[in-house]
mmCIF file of C-alpha atoms and ligand atoms in Angstrom:
data_model
loop_
_atom_site.group_PDB
_atom_site.id
_atom_site.type_symbol
_atom_site.label_atom_id
_atom_site.label_comp_id
_atom_site.label_asym_id
_atom_site.label_seq_id
_atom_site.Cartn_x
_atom_site.Cartn_y
_atom_site.Cartn_z
ATOM 1 C CA UNK W 592 0.000 0.000 0.000
ATOM 2 C CA UNK W 593 1.997 2.941 -1.255
ATOM 3 C CA UNK W 594 -0.415 5.680 -2.298
ATOM 4 C CA UNK W 595 -3.961 6.314 -1.163
ATOM 5 C CA UNK W 596 -6.524 8.776 -2.491
ATOM 6 C CA UNK W 597 -8.566 10.327 0.327
ATOM 7 C CA UNK W 598 -11.975 11.970 0.142
ATOM 8 C CA UNK W 599 -13.435 14.173 2.888
ATOM 9 C CA UNK W 600 -16.973 15.607 2.717
ATOM 10 C CA UNK W 601 -18.254 15.200 6.279
ATOM 11 C CA UNK W 602 -19.335 18.802 6.792
ATOM 12 C CA UNK W 603 -18.950 21.823 4.518
ATOM 13 C CA UNK W 604 -15.396 21.433 3.186
ATOM 14 C CA UNK W 605 -14.855 19.298 0.101
ATOM 15 C CA UNK W 606 -11.337 17.898 0.058
ATOM 16 C CA UNK W 607 -9.318 15.354 -1.919
ATOM 17 C CA UNK W 608 -5.741 14.275 -1.220
ATOM 18 C CA UNK W 609 -3.136 11.767 -2.260
ATOM 19 C CA UNK W 610 -0.887 10.566 0.554
ATOM 20 C CA UNK W 611 1.951 8.072 0.422
ATOM 21 C CA UNK W 612 3.772 5.946 2.989
ATOM 22 C CA UNK W 613 4.765 7.665 6.195
ATOM 23 C CA UNK W 614 2.073 10.322 5.817
ATOM 24 C CA UNK W 615 3.772 12.160 2.977
ATOM 25 C CA UNK W 616 1.191 14.471 1.396
ATOM 26 C CA UNK W 617 1.618 14.402 -2.391
ATOM 27 C CA UNK W 618 -1.352 16.696 -2.998
ATOM 28 C CA UNK W 619 -4.273 18.079 -1.070
ATOM 29 C CA UNK W 620 -6.924 20.260 -2.667
ATOM 30 C CA UNK W 621 -10.008 21.646 -0.973
ATOM 31 C CA UNK W 622 -13.033 23.763 -1.766
ATOM 32 C CA UNK W 623 -14.302 25.901 1.012
ATOM 33 C CA UNK W 624 -18.051 26.684 1.079
ATOM 34 C CA UNK W 625 -17.994 29.528 3.595
ATOM 35 C CA UNK W 626 -19.500 32.056 1.173
ATOM 36 C CA UNK W 627 -22.418 29.748 0.383
ATOM 37 C CA UNK W 628 -23.329 29.297 4.070
ATOM 38 C CA UNK W 629 -22.474 32.777 5.399
ATOM 39 C CA UNK W 630 -25.871 34.345 4.519
ATOM 40 C CA UNK W 631 -27.529 31.701 6.736
ATOM 41 C CA UNK W 632 -25.149 32.115 9.687
ATOM 42 C CA UNK W 633 -24.264 28.412 9.773
ATOM 43 C CA UNK W 634 -23.861 25.284 7.665
ATOM 44 C CA UNK W 635 -27.038 24.430 5.716
ATOM 45 C CA UNK W 636 -26.867 20.657 5.105
ATOM 46 C CA UNK W 637 -28.740 20.761 1.798
ATOM 47 C CA UNK W 638 -26.438 23.456 0.407
ATOM 48 C CA UNK W 639 -23.373 21.580 1.693
ATOM 49 C CA UNK W 640 -24.202 18.370 -0.167
ATOM 50 C CA UNK W 641 -25.123 20.200 -3.375
ATOM 51 C CA UNK W 642 -21.752 21.957 -3.312
ATOM 52 C CA UNK W 643 -19.926 18.700 -2.569
ATOM 53 C CA UNK W 644 -21.600 17.186 -5.637
ATOM 54 C CA UNK W 645 -20.315 20.012 -7.815
ATOM 55 C CA UNK W 646 -16.837 20.278 -6.281
ATOM 56 C CA UNK W 647 -15.753 16.706 -5.734
ATOM 57 C CA UNK W 648 -14.856 15.290 -9.163
ATOM 58 C CA UNK W 649 -13.014 18.441 -10.332
ATOM 59 C CA UNK W 650 -11.007 18.232 -7.080
ATOM 60 C CA UNK W 651 -10.121 14.579 -7.766
ATOM 61 C CA UNK W 652 -8.753 15.680 -11.155
ATOM 62 C CA UNK W 653 -6.872 18.551 -9.563
ATOM 63 C CA UNK W 654 -5.321 16.255 -6.929
ATOM 64 C CA UNK W 655 -3.885 14.137 -9.735
ATOM 65 C CA UNK W 656 -2.703 17.143 -11.702
ATOM 66 C CA UNK W 657 -0.978 18.695 -8.692
ATOM 67 C CA UNK W 658 0.841 15.486 -7.769
ATOM 68 C CA UNK W 659 1.686 14.496 -11.342
ATOM 69 C CA UNK W 660 0.195 11.084 -10.638
ATOM 70 C CA UNK W 661 -2.292 8.864 -12.461
ATOM 71 C CA UNK W 662 -4.896 6.340 -11.365
ATOM 72 C CA UNK W 663 -2.406 3.526 -11.991
ATOM 73 C CA UNK W 664 -0.252 4.977 -9.194
ATOM 74 C CA UNK W 665 -3.063 4.668 -6.628
ATOM 75 C CA UNK W 666 -3.350 1.596 -4.385
ATOM 76 C CA UNK W 667 -6.530 2.363 -2.490
ATOM 77 C CA UNK W 668 -9.309 4.834 -1.681
ATOM 78 C CA UNK W 669 -10.158 6.170 1.797
ATOM 79 C CA UNK W 670 -13.319 8.100 2.512
ATOM 80 C CA UNK W 671 -14.805 9.692 5.609
ATOM 81 C CA UNK W 672 -18.013 7.780 6.332
ATOM 82 C CA UNK W 673 -18.577 8.926 9.950
ATOM 83 C CA UNK W 674 -19.385 11.109 11.864
ATOM 84 C CA UNK W 675 -20.856 14.012 9.926
ATOM 85 C CA UNK W 676 -23.831 15.444 8.099
ATOM 86 C CA UNK W 677 -25.493 12.481 6.476
ATOM 87 C CA UNK W 678 -26.135 14.133 3.088
ATOM 88 C CA UNK W 679 -22.569 15.402 2.917
ATOM 89 C CA UNK W 680 -21.135 11.999 3.837
ATOM 90 C CA UNK W 681 -23.256 10.303 1.164
ATOM 91 C CA UNK W 682 -21.730 12.428 -1.617
ATOM 92 C CA UNK W 683 -18.178 11.440 -0.648
ATOM 93 C CA UNK W 684 -19.143 7.837 -0.035
ATOM 94 C CA UNK W 685 -20.986 7.276 -3.323
ATOM 95 C CA UNK W 686 -18.124 8.910 -5.215
ATOM 96 C CA UNK W 687 -15.500 6.815 -3.407
ATOM 97 C CA UNK W 688 -17.430 3.590 -3.987
ATOM 98 C CA UNK W 689 -17.913 4.379 -7.677
ATOM 99 C CA UNK W 690 -14.228 5.202 -8.163
ATOM 100 C CA UNK W 691 -13.155 2.082 -6.239
ATOM 101 C CA UNK W 692 -15.373 -0.081 -8.470
ATOM 102 C CA UNK W 693 -14.359 1.622 -11.698
ATOM 103 C CA UNK W 694 -10.643 1.503 -10.906
ATOM 104 C CA UNK W 695 -10.759 -1.848 -9.121
ATOM 105 C CA UNK W 696 -9.200 -0.459 -5.940
ATOM 106 C CA UNK W 697 -9.715 -1.412 -2.284
ATOM 107 C CA UNK W 698 -11.939 0.912 -0.278
ATOM 108 C CA UNK W 699 -11.897 1.893 3.397
ATOM 109 C CA UNK W 700 -14.300 4.060 5.418
ATOM 110 C CA UNK W 701 -12.602 6.324 7.964
ATOM 111 C CA UNK W 702 -13.789 7.919 11.195
ATOM 112 C CA UNK W 703 -13.256 11.672 10.696
ATOM 113 C CA UNK W 704 -11.935 11.993 14.257
ATOM 114 C CA UNK W 705 -9.235 9.424 13.608
ATOM 115 C CA UNK W 706 -8.245 11.690 10.718
ATOM 116 C CA UNK W 707 -7.848 14.639 13.106
ATOM 117 C CA UNK W 708 -5.791 12.454 15.479
ATOM 118 C CA UNK W 709 -3.286 11.480 12.742
ATOM 119 C CA UNK W 710 -3.228 14.977 11.129
ATOM 120 C CA UNK W 711 -0.195 16.136 13.188
ATOM 121 C CA UNK W 712 1.723 13.125 11.832
ATOM 122 C CA UNK W 713 1.350 14.165 8.176
ATOM 123 C CA UNK W 714 4.388 15.561 6.404
ATOM 124 C CA UNK W 715 5.098 17.668 3.335
ATOM 125 C CA UNK W 716 7.838 19.903 1.995
ATOM 126 C CA UNK W 717 7.319 22.522 4.688
ATOM 127 C CA UNK W 718 6.255 20.424 7.665
ATOM 128 C CA UNK W 719 7.199 17.263 9.430
ATOM 129 C CA UNK W 720 6.497 16.008 12.943
ATOM 130 C CA UNK W 721 9.472 15.569 15.289
ATOM 131 C CA UNK W 722 11.355 12.402 14.320
ATOM 132 C CA UNK W 723 11.103 10.991 17.852
ATOM 133 C CA UNK W 724 7.378 11.631 18.296
ATOM 134 C CA UNK W 725 5.552 8.350 18.906
ATOM 135 C CA UNK W 726 2.583 6.633 20.518
ATOM 136 C CA UNK W 727 1.221 6.774 23.180
ATOM 137 C CA UNK W 728 0.176 10.399 23.558
ATOM 138 C CA UNK W 729 -2.667 12.620 24.725
ATOM 139 C CA UNK W 730 -4.768 14.161 21.942
ATOM 140 C CA UNK W 731 -6.958 17.199 22.384
ATOM 141 C CA UNK W 732 -9.251 17.255 19.343
ATOM 142 C CA UNK W 733 -11.185 20.492 19.035
ATOM 143 C CA UNK W 734 -13.463 21.285 16.129
ATOM 144 C CA UNK W 735 -16.834 22.728 15.257
ATOM 145 C CA UNK W 736 -18.556 19.489 16.209
ATOM 146 C CA UNK W 737 -16.281 17.867 18.794
ATOM 147 C CA UNK W 738 -14.133 18.727 21.796
ATOM 148 C CA UNK W 739 -12.605 15.564 23.173
ATOM 149 C CA UNK W 740 -9.501 14.469 25.061
ATOM 150 C CA UNK W 741 -8.145 11.065 24.096
ATOM 151 C CA UNK W 742 -5.498 8.833 25.500
ATOM 152 C CA UNK W 743 -4.105 7.565 22.193
ATOM 153 C CA UNK W 744 -2.527 4.226 23.095
ATOM 154 C CA UNK W 745 -1.610 3.452 19.507
ATOM 155 C CA UNK W 746 -2.987 3.928 16.017
ATOM 156 C CA UNK W 747 -6.635 2.776 16.206
ATOM 157 C CA UNK W 748 -6.613 2.516 20.002
ATOM 158 C CA UNK W 749 -8.311 5.635 21.264
ATOM 159 C CA UNK W 750 -9.524 5.936 24.842
ATOM 160 C CA UNK W 751 -11.853 8.855 25.461
ATOM 161 C CA UNK W 752 -10.863 10.551 28.725
ATOM 162 C CA UNK W 753 -13.418 13.327 28.510
ATOM 163 C CA UNK W 754 -15.401 15.540 26.187
ATOM 164 C CA UNK W 755 -17.631 18.552 26.154
ATOM 165 C CA UNK W 756 -21.002 17.792 27.665
ATOM 166 C CA UNK W 757 -22.736 20.333 25.439
ATOM 167 C CA UNK W 758 -21.314 22.724 22.821
ATOM 168 C CA UNK W 759 -18.040 22.018 21.051
ATOM 169 C CA UNK W 760 -15.406 24.730 21.487
ATOM 170 C CA UNK W 761 -15.599 25.681 17.794
ATOM 171 C CA UNK W 762 -19.372 25.893 18.021
ATOM 172 C CA UNK W 763 -19.017 28.224 21.041
ATOM 173 C CA UNK W 764 -16.628 30.433 19.043
ATOM 174 C CA UNK W 765 -19.010 30.495 16.072
ATOM 175 C CA UNK W 766 -22.081 31.239 18.205
ATOM 176 C CA UNK W 767 -20.274 33.990 20.099
ATOM 177 C CA UNK W 768 -19.152 35.472 16.776
ATOM 178 C CA UNK W 769 -22.736 35.383 15.554
ATOM 179 C CA UNK W 770 -23.897 37.276 18.678
ATOM 180 C CA UNK W 771 -21.307 39.929 17.819
ATOM 181 C CA UNK W 772 -22.647 40.170 14.278
ATOM 182 C CA UNK W 773 -19.526 38.635 12.725
ATOM 183 C CA UNK W 774 -19.912 36.575 9.605
ATOM 184 C CA UNK W 775 -19.900 32.758 9.668
ATOM 185 C CA UNK W 776 -17.606 30.971 10.366
ATOM 186 C CA UNK W 777 -16.730 33.330 13.153
ATOM 187 C CA UNK W 778 -14.019 31.430 15.031
ATOM 188 C CA UNK W 779 -11.180 32.806 12.964
ATOM 189 C CA UNK W 780 -12.636 36.349 13.130
ATOM 190 C CA UNK W 781 -12.805 36.203 16.932
ATOM 191 C CA UNK W 782 -9.179 35.040 16.877
ATOM 192 C CA UNK W 783 -8.103 38.035 14.754
ATOM 193 C CA UNK W 784 -10.040 40.621 16.745
ATOM 194 C CA UNK W 785 -8.772 39.166 20.026
ATOM 195 C CA UNK W 786 -5.179 39.809 19.017
ATOM 196 C CA UNK W 787 -5.705 43.515 19.715
ATOM 197 C CA UNK W 788 -7.848 43.046 22.810
ATOM 198 C CA UNK W 789 -7.508 42.960 26.586
ATOM 199 C CA UNK W 790 -8.250 39.422 27.792
ATOM 200 C CA UNK W 791 -8.783 40.603 31.388
ATOM 201 C CA UNK W 792 -11.462 43.190 30.588
ATOM 202 C CA UNK W 793 -14.494 40.895 30.901
ATOM 203 C CA UNK W 794 -14.810 38.007 33.317
ATOM 204 C CA UNK W 795 -16.261 34.962 31.556
ATOM 205 C CA UNK W 796 -16.952 31.645 33.347
ATOM 206 C CA UNK W 797 -14.535 28.729 33.054
ATOM 207 C CA UNK W 798 -16.956 25.859 33.687
ATOM 208 C CA UNK W 799 -15.602 22.655 35.246
ATOM 209 C CA UNK W 800 -12.040 23.952 35.046
ATOM 210 C CA UNK W 801 -11.116 22.674 38.500
ATOM 211 C CA UNK W 802 -13.301 19.548 38.441
ATOM 212 C CA UNK W 803 -11.249 16.352 38.813
ATOM 213 C CA UNK W 804 -12.275 14.900 35.423
ATOM 214 C CA UNK W 805 -11.727 15.619 31.749
ATOM 215 C CA UNK W 806 -15.197 16.744 30.752
ATOM 216 C CA UNK W 807 -15.892 20.295 29.657
ATOM 217 C CA UNK W 808 -18.889 22.540 29.122
ATOM 218 C CA UNK W 809 -19.105 25.625 26.960
ATOM 219 C CA UNK W 810 -22.835 26.375 27.022
ATOM 220 C CA UNK W 811 -22.585 28.402 30.257
ATOM 221 C CA UNK W 812 -19.930 30.556 28.648
ATOM 222 C CA UNK W 813 -22.209 31.134 25.683
ATOM 223 C CA UNK W 814 -25.114 32.131 27.959
ATOM 224 C CA UNK W 815 -22.851 34.414 30.003
ATOM 225 C CA UNK W 816 -21.730 36.113 26.801
ATOM 226 C CA UNK W 817 -25.340 36.516 25.697
ATOM 227 C CA UNK W 818 -26.304 38.081 29.044
ATOM 228 C CA UNK W 819 -23.332 40.443 28.984
ATOM 229 C CA UNK W 820 -24.053 41.607 25.434
ATOM 230 C CA UNK W 821 -27.660 42.329 26.372
ATOM 231 C CA UNK W 822 -26.433 44.897 28.909
ATOM 232 C CA UNK W 823 -24.339 46.698 26.274
ATOM 233 C CA UNK W 824 -25.393 49.108 23.535
ATOM 234 C CA UNK W 825 -24.530 48.359 19.904
ATOM 235 C CA UNK W 826 -21.928 51.131 20.001
ATOM 236 C CA UNK W 827 -20.400 49.824 23.195
ATOM 237 C CA UNK W 828 -20.132 46.337 21.690
ATOM 238 C CA UNK W 829 -18.542 47.731 18.554
ATOM 239 C CA UNK W 830 -15.875 49.729 20.378
ATOM 240 C CA UNK W 831 -15.105 46.846 22.729
ATOM 241 C CA UNK W 832 -15.080 44.059 20.131
ATOM 242 C CA UNK W 833 -11.359 43.209 20.553
ATOM 243 C CA UNK W 834 -11.665 43.100 24.377
ATOM 244 C CA UNK W 835 -14.834 40.998 24.218
ATOM 245 C CA UNK W 836 -13.190 38.530 21.828
ATOM 246 C CA UNK W 837 -9.946 38.362 23.816
ATOM 247 C CA UNK W 838 -11.787 37.798 27.116
ATOM 248 C CA UNK W 839 -14.072 35.137 25.639
ATOM 249 C CA UNK W 840 -11.166 33.403 23.958
ATOM 250 C CA UNK W 841 -9.087 33.387 27.136
ATOM 251 C CA UNK W 842 -11.890 31.566 28.961
ATOM 252 C CA UNK W 843 -12.066 28.853 26.270
ATOM 253 C CA UNK W 844 -8.283 28.480 26.111
ATOM 254 C CA UNK W 845 -7.942 28.358 29.924
ATOM 255 C CA UNK W 846 -10.341 25.404 30.071
ATOM 256 C CA UNK W 847 -8.714 23.549 27.168
ATOM 257 C CA UNK W 848 -5.177 23.950 28.501
ATOM 258 C CA UNK W 849 -6.131 22.984 32.043
ATOM 259 C CA UNK W 850 -7.823 19.761 30.841
ATOM 260 C CA UNK W 851 -4.865 18.948 28.613
ATOM 261 C CA UNK W 852 -2.563 19.508 31.574
ATOM 262 C CA UNK W 853 -4.663 17.241 33.796
ATOM 263 C CA UNK W 854 -4.638 14.476 31.168
ATOM 264 C CA UNK W 855 -0.887 14.586 30.609
ATOM 265 C CA UNK W 856 -0.207 14.543 34.353
ATOM 266 C CA UNK W 857 -2.740 11.892 35.284
ATOM 267 C CA UNK W 858 -1.653 9.552 32.482
ATOM 268 C CA UNK W 859 2.016 10.359 33.105
ATOM 269 C CA UNK W 860 2.617 10.995 29.418
ATOM 270 C CA UNK W 861 5.062 13.545 28.109
ATOM 271 C CA UNK W 862 3.674 13.695 24.576
ATOM 272 C CA UNK W 863 0.572 15.492 23.341
ATOM 273 C CA UNK W 864 -1.102 16.767 20.212
ATOM 274 C CA UNK W 865 -3.670 19.505 19.721
ATOM 275 C CA UNK W 866 -5.719 19.056 16.567
ATOM 276 C CA UNK W 867 -9.002 19.979 14.806
ATOM 277 C CA UNK W 868 -10.223 23.291 13.404
ATOM 278 C CA UNK W 869 -9.903 25.231 16.669
ATOM 279 C CA UNK W 870 -6.220 24.282 16.934
ATOM 280 C CA UNK W 871 -5.761 26.917 14.214
ATOM 281 C CA UNK W 872 -6.478 29.466 16.970
ATOM 282 C CA UNK W 873 -3.415 31.641 17.495
ATOM 283 C CA UNK W 874 -3.899 32.201 21.227
ATOM 284 C CA UNK W 875 -4.456 28.486 21.863
ATOM 285 C CA UNK W 876 -1.327 27.630 19.871
ATOM 286 C CA UNK W 877 0.718 30.153 21.831
ATOM 287 C CA UNK W 878 -0.621 29.080 25.238
ATOM 288 C CA UNK W 879 -0.226 25.385 24.396
ATOM 289 C CA UNK W 880 3.409 25.909 23.339
ATOM 290 C CA UNK W 881 4.143 27.855 26.534
ATOM 291 C CA UNK W 882 2.471 25.148 28.611
ATOM 292 C CA UNK W 883 4.450 22.410 26.835
ATOM 293 C CA UNK W 884 7.764 24.210 27.365
ATOM 294 C CA UNK W 885 7.022 24.831 31.055
ATOM 295 C CA UNK W 886 6.019 21.197 31.622
ATOM 296 C CA UNK W 887 8.605 19.578 29.353
ATOM 297 C CA UNK W 888 5.889 18.024 27.200
ATOM 298 C CA UNK W 889 6.623 17.204 23.568
ATOM 299 C CA UNK W 890 3.722 18.923 21.839
ATOM 300 C CA UNK W 891 2.767 18.683 18.167
ATOM 301 C CA UNK W 892 0.196 21.006 16.630
ATOM 302 C CA UNK W 893 -0.261 20.571 12.883
ATOM 303 C CA UNK W 894 0.154 23.534 10.540
ATOM 304 C CA UNK W 895 -3.098 25.379 9.833
ATOM 305 C CA UNK W 896 -3.722 23.486 6.566
ATOM 306 C CA UNK W 897 -3.977 20.184 8.490
ATOM 307 C CA UNK W 898 -5.883 21.614 11.493
ATOM 308 C CA UNK W 899 -9.111 22.290 9.625
ATOM 309 C CA UNK W 900 -10.935 19.583 7.702
ATOM 310 C CA UNK W 901 -8.814 18.092 4.927
ATOM 311 C CA UNK W 902 -8.593 14.832 3.007
ATOM 312 C CA UNK W 903 -4.872 14.266 3.670
ATOM 313 C CA UNK W 904 -5.606 13.128 7.229
ATOM 314 C CA UNK W 905 -8.299 10.748 5.912
ATOM 315 C CA UNK W 906 -5.994 9.351 3.230
ATOM 316 C CA UNK W 907 -3.277 8.739 5.824
ATOM 317 C CA UNK W 908 -5.568 6.958 8.292
ATOM 318 C CA UNK W 909 -6.903 4.954 5.326
ATOM 319 C CA UNK W 910 -3.423 4.056 4.164
ATOM 320 C CA UNK W 911 -2.510 2.603 7.570
ATOM 321 C CA UNK W 912 -5.740 0.608 7.753
ATOM 322 C CA UNK W 913 -5.569 -0.651 4.161
ATOM 323 C CA UNK W 914 -1.933 -1.606 4.681
ATOM 324 C CA UNK W 915 -2.934 -3.802 7.615
ATOM 325 C CA UNK W 916 -5.429 -5.600 5.369
ATOM 326 C CA UNK W 917 -8.653 -3.868 6.371
ATOM 327 C CA UNK W 918 -11.199 -3.462 3.587
ATOM 328 C CA UNK W 919 -14.761 -2.218 3.287
ATOM 329 C CA UNK W 920 -17.186 -3.410 0.647
ATOM 330 C CA UNK W 921 -19.963 -1.622 -1.186
ATOM 331 C CA UNK W 922 -22.266 -2.019 1.818
ATOM 332 C CA UNK W 923 -20.198 0.628 3.633
ATOM 333 C CA UNK W 924 -22.742 3.079 5.060
ATOM 334 C CA UNK W 925 -22.558 6.671 6.254
ATOM 335 C CA UNK W 926 -23.200 7.326 9.935
ATOM 336 C CA UNK W 927 -23.935 10.629 11.695
ATOM 337 C CA UNK W 928 -22.057 9.356 14.778
ATOM 338 C CA UNK W 929 -18.883 7.336 15.373
ATOM 339 C CA UNK W 930 -19.188 3.568 15.801
ATOM 340 C CA UNK W 931 -19.020 1.972 19.249
ATOM 341 C CA UNK W 932 -15.934 0.090 18.048
ATOM 342 C CA UNK W 933 -14.116 3.333 17.144
ATOM 343 C CA UNK W 934 -13.115 3.944 20.761
ATOM 344 C CA UNK W 935 -11.937 1.676 23.528
ATOM 345 C CA UNK W 936 -14.580 2.795 25.968
ATOM 346 C CA UNK W 937 -17.625 3.670 23.926
ATOM 347 C CA UNK W 938 -18.756 6.769 22.077
ATOM 348 C CA UNK W 939 -19.091 10.334 23.231
HETATM 349 O O1 LIG I 2002 -12.177 20.651 12.195
HETATM 350 P P1 LIG I 2002 -13.026 21.670 11.514
HETATM 351 O O2 LIG I 2002 -12.488 22.300 10.253
HETATM 352 O O3 LIG I 2002 -14.433 21.105 11.170
HETATM 353 C C1 LIG I 2002 -15.140 20.244 12.018
HETATM 354 O O4 LIG I 2002 -14.839 19.008 12.001
HETATM 355 O O5 LIG I 2002 -15.992 20.790 12.771
HETATM 356 O O6 LIG I 2002 -13.334 22.819 12.611
HETATM 357 C C2 LIG I 2002 -14.096 23.951 12.292
HETATM 358 C C3 LIG I 2002 -14.202 24.841 13.515
HETATM 359 C C4 LIG I 2002 -15.189 25.999 13.341
HETATM 360 O O7 LIG I 2002 -16.009 26.066 14.489
HETATM 361 C C5 LIG I 2002 -14.281 27.211 13.227
HETATM 362 O O8 LIG I 2002 -14.877 28.400 13.677
HETATM 363 C C6 LIG I 2002 -13.135 26.807 14.114
HETATM 364 O O9 LIG I 2002 -12.928 25.432 13.801
HETATM 365 N N1 LIG I 2002 -11.917 27.583 13.841
HETATM 366 C C7 LIG I 2002 -11.367 28.443 14.731
HETATM 367 C C8 LIG I 2002 -10.263 29.025 14.081
HETATM 368 N N2 LIG I 2002 -10.158 28.501 12.822
HETATM 369 C C9 LIG I 2002 -11.191 27.604 12.698
HETATM 370 N N3 LIG I 2002 -11.720 28.754 15.987
HETATM 371 C C10 LIG I 2002 -10.963 29.651 16.630
HETATM 372 N N4 LIG I 2002 -9.887 30.262 16.083
HETATM 373 C C11 LIG I 2002 -9.497 29.975 14.827
HETATM 374 N N5 LIG I 2002 -8.422 30.571 14.295
HETATM 375 ZN ZN1 LIG I 2003 -13.143 18.133 11.543
#
């Protein structure tokens, strides 16, 4: 198993990649649908799958063009089949099955979250993980749909230590941004505004931060933000946007770092990764690096292009699974949630 074509359509990003042994990314091409969803303030599933339908095959062609490869170079096809928006998953899945049949290639369905967990291990001309980074490690996976801390014993052996009990961190960012009148997806806009703000100006709650477990909650933070904004005039909000964003962001980052710290210490591991769309956040990256240096933890955070949804991480997870002989057949189905067998101790 030398080269695998990966397809990712679980939410609103359409992405195709070709990855070879050792996680080497030969090409990754993506179409972002932000403009299509922005007028609605969030991802509209019907619009997402229509755009996937239009974007996917041209992206497959582009992935070949960019890598200078042909179908005869490909040894297998990996596709995200869980968890995600069902209509979006179906577009990727039907395409992957059709291509696998037409090209007579083995097919494997991948859990999107496994993709995020292996994303820091990808490599390309500009990025490679530290040569001595290895399993086991703690993974903090933070995205628009998930905020989970895993004890990653090995590839495919993921123990969930804790997760958000309500909103995902990315969802909290996006909802807060929406309250401020920022365009969807707001996470990155909050990040930019916060860079000029005072993080101590407003006191936002840090739910469960001291609780002796790994679960988190971000809905109280969202409600607190809503209540605060109701006491402010539109002008006041506008002039204090950077301070509001910085203060909100600091609360989210405080919780994430403290749970990561607890996990590393309790499991006595000195290796960790931070991954998923929210790991693109500049303040989180800075705080996580400072925390790692202070605690002598080997920390890997992927470059921005592998933090957000991309098919390279799916192709890589697929390559490892196909290489070990795993195969799916045409009965492979999409699922809105992970499978019970995806994690050592059930699904959250
Ligand atoms: O992993 P991802 O691309 O998709 C999901 O699997 O959900 O994560 C998307 C999430 C969105 O909520 C987006 O607002 C957030 O990641 N995000 C950020 C930043 N960049 C993306 N949140 C905070 N700061 C950022 N720079
Ligand atoms: Zn994701």
